[in-house]
Amino acid sequence: QSALTQPASVSGSPGQSITISCTGTSSDVGGYHYVSWYQHHPGKAPKLMIYDVRMRPSGVSNRFSGSKSGNTASLTISGLQAEDEADYYCSSYTSSSTWVFGGGTKLTVL
Amino acid sequence: QLRLQESGPGLVKPSETLSLICTVSGGSSTNYYWGWIRQPPGKGLEWIGTIYYSGNTYYNPSLKSRLTISVDTSKNQFSLNLSSVTAADTAVYYCARRSCYLCGHDFWGQGTLVTVSS
């Protein structure tokens, strides 16, 4: 299974919105409604931000939202804050009943 | 509050077996899925595998021939064994929980660095 494709980096200023894409195939992202997004501050445990494409776990800010179109899922962060600076990973269920992660995207808040 | 803690050797020799244990505290290990994820230095996350508390396992195909994940609900622990390791297996290893197999990992350990070197 190949890793999902994410941009290596994105950046935005405080208060702005950014979107991180996650591209797979019809055998993973495009075929199922089971895409998750994780926020990872280096040296800390990753945190689940979105599951089932667009669902937010309790306690996650509504500034984080997820969507999907075809084989590409997206994570949008609105009202960027300094604390949002982190690495973000998508993950998808696959037709082999396994899971695959994206390569990760480094978000810089300017 | 649920807490997951990885433990095991930080250094493993090439060709030997990497063994880690994840201890679950502050909650039960039953009725959940438990998994392992790793992050090689400077690289992204890689799903290793998942086990249901009853023992059903799901493995990354690229690691399956070398991988064993097991669970001991009486000790609230689950373990990872990866045989015939090489330098490519050097990574921070995380354990994590899923509420269902199709759910995201909602609780994670802090991770433990395992280096493969002679």
Short mmCIF file of C-alpha atoms in Angstrom, two decimals:
data_model
loop_
_atom_site.label_atom_id
_atom_site.label_comp_id
_atom_site.label_asym_id
_atom_site.label_seq_id
_atom_site.Cartn_x
_atom_site.Cartn_y
_atom_site.Cartn_z
CA GLN A 1 0.00 0.00 0.00
CA SER A 2 1.34 3.42 -0.92
CA ALA A 3 1.26 6.40 1.42
CA LEU A 4 -1.41 8.98 0.75
CA THR A 5 -0.14 12.18 -0.88
CA GLN A 6 -0.04 15.39 1.16
CA PRO A 7 1.76 18.66 0.47
CA ALA A 8 5.02 18.81 2.39
CA SER A 9 4.22 22.21 3.83
CA VAL A 10 1.57 24.91 4.02
CA SER A 11 1.61 28.27 5.75
CA GLY A 12 -0.76 31.01 6.74
CA SER A 13 -1.02 34.10 8.90
CA PRO A 14 -2.96 34.26 12.15
CA GLY A 15 -6.66 34.58 11.49
CA GLN A 16 -6.46 33.19 7.97
CA SER A 17 -7.76 29.83 6.73
CA ILE A 18 -5.68 27.06 5.22
CA THR A 19 -6.53 23.74 3.59
CA ILE A 20 -4.41 20.60 3.56
CA SER A 21 -5.15 18.02 0.88
CA CYS A 22 -4.78 14.26 1.10
CA THR A 23 -4.92 12.35 -2.17
CA GLY A 24 -5.32 8.61 -2.48
CA THR A 25 -7.11 6.22 -4.78
CA SER A 26 -10.49 4.60 -5.18
CA SER A 27 -9.14 1.76 -3.03
CA ASP A 28 -8.73 4.00 0.00
CA VAL A 29 -9.80 7.66 0.29
CA GLY A 30 -12.20 7.51 -2.65
CA GLY A 31 -13.81 4.25 -1.67
CA TYR A 32 -14.66 4.78 1.97
CA HIS A 33 -15.94 7.36 4.41
CA TYR A 34 -13.18 6.49 6.89
CA VAL A 35 -10.61 9.26 6.71
CA SER A 36 -9.00 10.63 9.87
CA TRP A 37 -6.76 13.62 10.49
CA TYR A 38 -4.14 13.92 13.23
CA GLN A 39 -2.29 16.90 14.66
CA HIS A 40 1.26 16.13 15.80
CA HIS A 41 3.43 18.47 17.75
CA PRO A 42 6.96 16.97 17.62
CA GLY A 43 7.85 15.14 20.79
CA LYS A 44 4.22 14.76 21.81
CA ALA A 45 1.52 12.19 21.17
CA PRO A 46 -0.50 12.72 17.97
CA LYS A 47 -4.05 14.01 18.51
CA LEU A 48 -7.15 12.93 16.58
CA MET A 49 -8.76 16.03 15.05
CA ILE A 50 -11.21 14.57 12.49
CA TYR A 51 -12.63 11.08 11.91
CA ASP A 52 -15.10 9.69 9.39
CA VAL A 53 -14.08 12.45 6.94
CA ARG A 54 -15.80 15.30 8.77
CA MET A 55 -16.59 14.32 12.36
CA ARG A 56 -14.87 16.14 15.25
CA PRO A 57 -14.10 14.34 18.51
CA SER A 58 -15.34 16.00 21.68
CA GLY A 59 -13.06 18.85 22.67
CA VAL A 60 -11.68 19.63 19.21
CA SER A 61 -12.23 23.20 18.12
CA ASN A 62 -14.85 23.83 15.41
CA ARG A 63 -12.14 25.77 13.57
CA PHE A 64 -11.10 22.36 12.25
CA SER A 65 -13.24 20.82 9.52
CA GLY A 66 -12.91 17.94 7.08
CA SER A 67 -14.32 17.14 3.68
CA LYS A 68 -13.82 14.79 0.75
CA SER A 69 -14.28 14.90 -3.00
CA GLY A 70 -13.46 11.85 -5.07
CA ASN A 71 -10.07 10.49 -4.11
CA THR A 72 -9.02 13.63 -2.21
CA ALA A 73 -9.80 14.48 1.40
CA SER A 74 -9.16 17.89 2.88
CA LEU A 75 -8.59 19.42 6.29
CA THR A 76 -9.44 23.10 6.68
CA ILE A 77 -8.32 25.18 9.63
CA SER A 78 -10.02 28.54 9.96
CA GLY A 79 -8.97 31.44 12.17
CA LEU A 80 -5.38 30.20 12.30
CA GLN A 81 -3.71 30.46 15.68
CA ALA A 82 -0.05 30.12 16.67
CA GLU A 83 -0.86 26.90 18.55
CA ASP A 84 -2.04 25.29 15.30
CA GLU A 85 1.56 25.13 14.07
CA ALA A 86 2.26 21.40 13.89
CA ASP A 87 2.51 18.46 11.53
CA TYR A 88 -0.78 17.11 10.19
CA TYR A 89 -1.38 13.57 8.92
CA CYS A 90 -4.33 12.05 7.15
CA SER A 91 -5.15 8.36 7.38
CA SER A 92 -7.57 6.21 5.41
CA TYR A 93 -9.07 2.75 5.60
CA THR A 94 -8.24 0.63 2.55
CA SER A 95 -9.85 -2.11 0.49
CA SER A 96 -7.38 -4.57 2.06
CA SER A 97 -8.92 -3.90 5.50
CA THR A 98 -5.74 -2.07 6.48
CA TRP A 99 -4.91 1.56 7.17
CA VAL A 100 -2.54 3.93 5.41
CA PHE A 101 -1.20 7.32 6.48
CA GLY A 102 -0.27 10.32 4.40
CA GLY A 103 3.29 11.60 4.29
CA GLY A 104 2.45 14.51 6.58
CA THR A 105 2.18 18.28 6.13
CA LYS A 106 4.09 20.84 8.17
CA LEU A 107 1.88 23.83 8.96
CA THR A 108 3.70 27.08 9.67
CA VAL A 109 1.82 30.00 11.19
CA LEU A 110 3.60 33.11 9.96
CA GLN B 1 -8.15 9.54 32.42
CA LEU B 2 -6.96 6.85 30.05
CA ARG B 3 -3.18 6.57 29.76
CA LEU B 4 -1.07 4.45 27.41
CA GLN B 5 2.62 3.86 28.11
CA GLU B 6 5.08 2.14 25.80
CA SER B 7 8.01 0.24 27.31
CA GLY B 8 10.90 -1.83 26.00
CA PRO B 9 14.56 -1.72 24.94
CA GLY B 10 15.71 1.48 23.28
CA LEU B 11 18.45 -0.32 21.36
CA VAL B 12 18.12 -3.53 19.34
CA LYS B 13 20.80 -5.24 17.27
CA PRO B 14 20.26 -5.93 13.55
CA SER B 15 18.62 -9.30 12.83
CA GLU B 16 17.21 -9.51 16.35
CA THR B 17 13.59 -9.06 17.50
CA LEU B 18 12.15 -5.73 18.59
CA SER B 19 9.75 -6.21 21.49
CA LEU B 20 7.55 -3.51 23.01
CA ILE B 21 4.72 -3.52 25.52
CA CYS B 22 1.94 -0.97 25.86
CA THR B 23 0.34 -0.73 29.31
CA VAL B 24 -3.17 0.69 29.52
CA SER B 25 -4.13 2.46 32.74
CA GLY B 26 -7.18 4.44 33.80
CA GLY B 27 -9.48 2.26 31.73
CA SER B 28 -10.18 -1.23 30.47
CA SER B 29 -8.57 -2.91 27.48
CA THR B 30 -11.70 -4.91 26.70
CA ASN B 31 -14.11 -3.94 23.90
CA TYR B 32 -11.48 -1.81 22.16
CA TYR B 33 -8.97 -2.10 19.34
CA TRP B 34 -5.32 -1.48 20.16
CA GLY B 35 -2.63 -0.63 17.68
CA TRP B 36 0.94 0.30 16.92
CA ILE B 37 2.15 3.15 14.72
CA ARG B 38 5.75 4.21 14.09
CA GLN B 39 7.60 7.27 12.81
CA PRO B 40 11.14 6.85 11.44
CA PRO B 41 13.41 9.86 12.02
CA GLY B 42 12.47 12.70 9.68
CA LYS B 43 9.64 10.73 8.11
CA GLY B 44 5.89 10.37 8.45
CA LEU B 45 3.67 8.03 10.41
CA GLU B 46 3.32 4.38 9.38
CA TRP B 47 0.51 2.09 10.54
CA ILE B 48 2.00 -1.16 11.85
CA GLY B 49 -1.04 -3.13 12.96
CA THR B 50 -4.08 -3.43 15.20
CA ILE B 51 -5.47 -6.06 17.56
CA TYR B 52 -8.96 -6.44 19.01
CA TYR B 53 -9.15 -7.32 22.69
CA SER B 54 -10.42 -10.77 21.71
CA GLY B 55 -7.22 -11.39 19.72
CA ASN B 56 -8.20 -10.69 16.08
CA THR B 57 -5.27 -9.03 14.33
CA TYR B 58 -4.81 -6.74 11.33
CA TYR B 59 -1.29 -6.20 10.00
CA ASN B 60 0.45 -3.87 7.56
CA PRO B 61 1.16 -6.13 4.55
CA SER B 62 4.72 -4.81 4.27
CA LEU B 63 5.51 -5.96 7.83
CA LYS B 64 3.24 -8.98 8.15
CA SER B 65 5.91 -11.65 7.68
CA ARG B 66 7.94 -10.27 10.61
CA LEU B 67 5.15 -9.03 12.86
CA THR B 68 3.24 -10.37 15.86
CA ILE B 69 0.85 -8.30 17.95
CA SER B 70 -0.75 -9.88 21.02
CA VAL B 71 -2.96 -8.79 23.90
CA ASP B 72 -3.20 -9.73 27.58
CA THR B 73 -6.44 -8.29 28.93
CA SER B 74 -5.72 -9.61 32.44
CA LYS B 75 -2.70 -7.28 32.60
CA ASN B 76 -4.28 -4.50 30.48
CA GLN B 77 -1.32 -4.80 28.13
CA PHE B 78 -0.69 -5.46 24.46
CA SER B 79 2.61 -6.11 22.79
CA LEU B 80 4.54 -5.79 19.54
CA ASN B 81 7.19 -8.19 18.29
CA LEU B 82 9.02 -7.37 15.05
CA SER B 83 11.63 -9.90 13.99
CA SER B 84 14.75 -9.66 11.81
CA VAL B 85 15.05 -5.92 12.29
CA THR B 86 17.28 -3.64 10.24
CA ALA B 87 18.25 0.01 10.50
CA ALA B 88 15.08 0.81 8.55
CA ASP B 89 13.07 -0.22 11.61
CA THR B 90 14.60 2.58 13.69
CA ALA B 91 11.68 4.78 14.70
CA VAL B 92 9.56 6.24 17.46
CA TYR B 93 6.94 3.59 18.18
CA TYR B 94 3.51 4.68 19.43
CA CYS B 95 0.71 2.59 20.85
CA ALA B 96 -2.85 3.83 20.45
CA ARG B 97 -6.51 2.93 20.94
CA ARG B 98 -9.42 2.74 18.52
CA SER B 99 -13.01 2.55 19.75
CA CYS B 100 -13.86 0.55 16.65
CA TYR B 101 -11.72 -0.76 13.77
CA LEU B 102 -13.06 1.89 11.40
CA CYS B 103 -12.64 4.68 13.94
CA GLY B 104 -9.63 6.96 14.33
CA HIS B 105 -7.00 6.43 17.03
CA ASP B 106 -8.47 8.49 19.88
CA PHE B 107 -5.84 7.91 22.58
CA TRP B 108 -2.08 7.65 22.04
CA GLY B 109 0.98 6.91 24.11
CA GLN B 110 3.88 9.37 24.21
CA GLY B 111 6.00 7.10 22.03
CA THR B 112 9.32 5.38 22.56
CA LEU B 113 12.41 5.60 20.36
CA VAL B 114 13.86 2.29 19.26
CA THR B 115 17.22 2.35 17.50
CA VAL B 116 18.47 -0.64 15.52
CA SER B 117 22.25 -0.66 15.61
CA SER B 118 25.10 -2.98 16.43
#
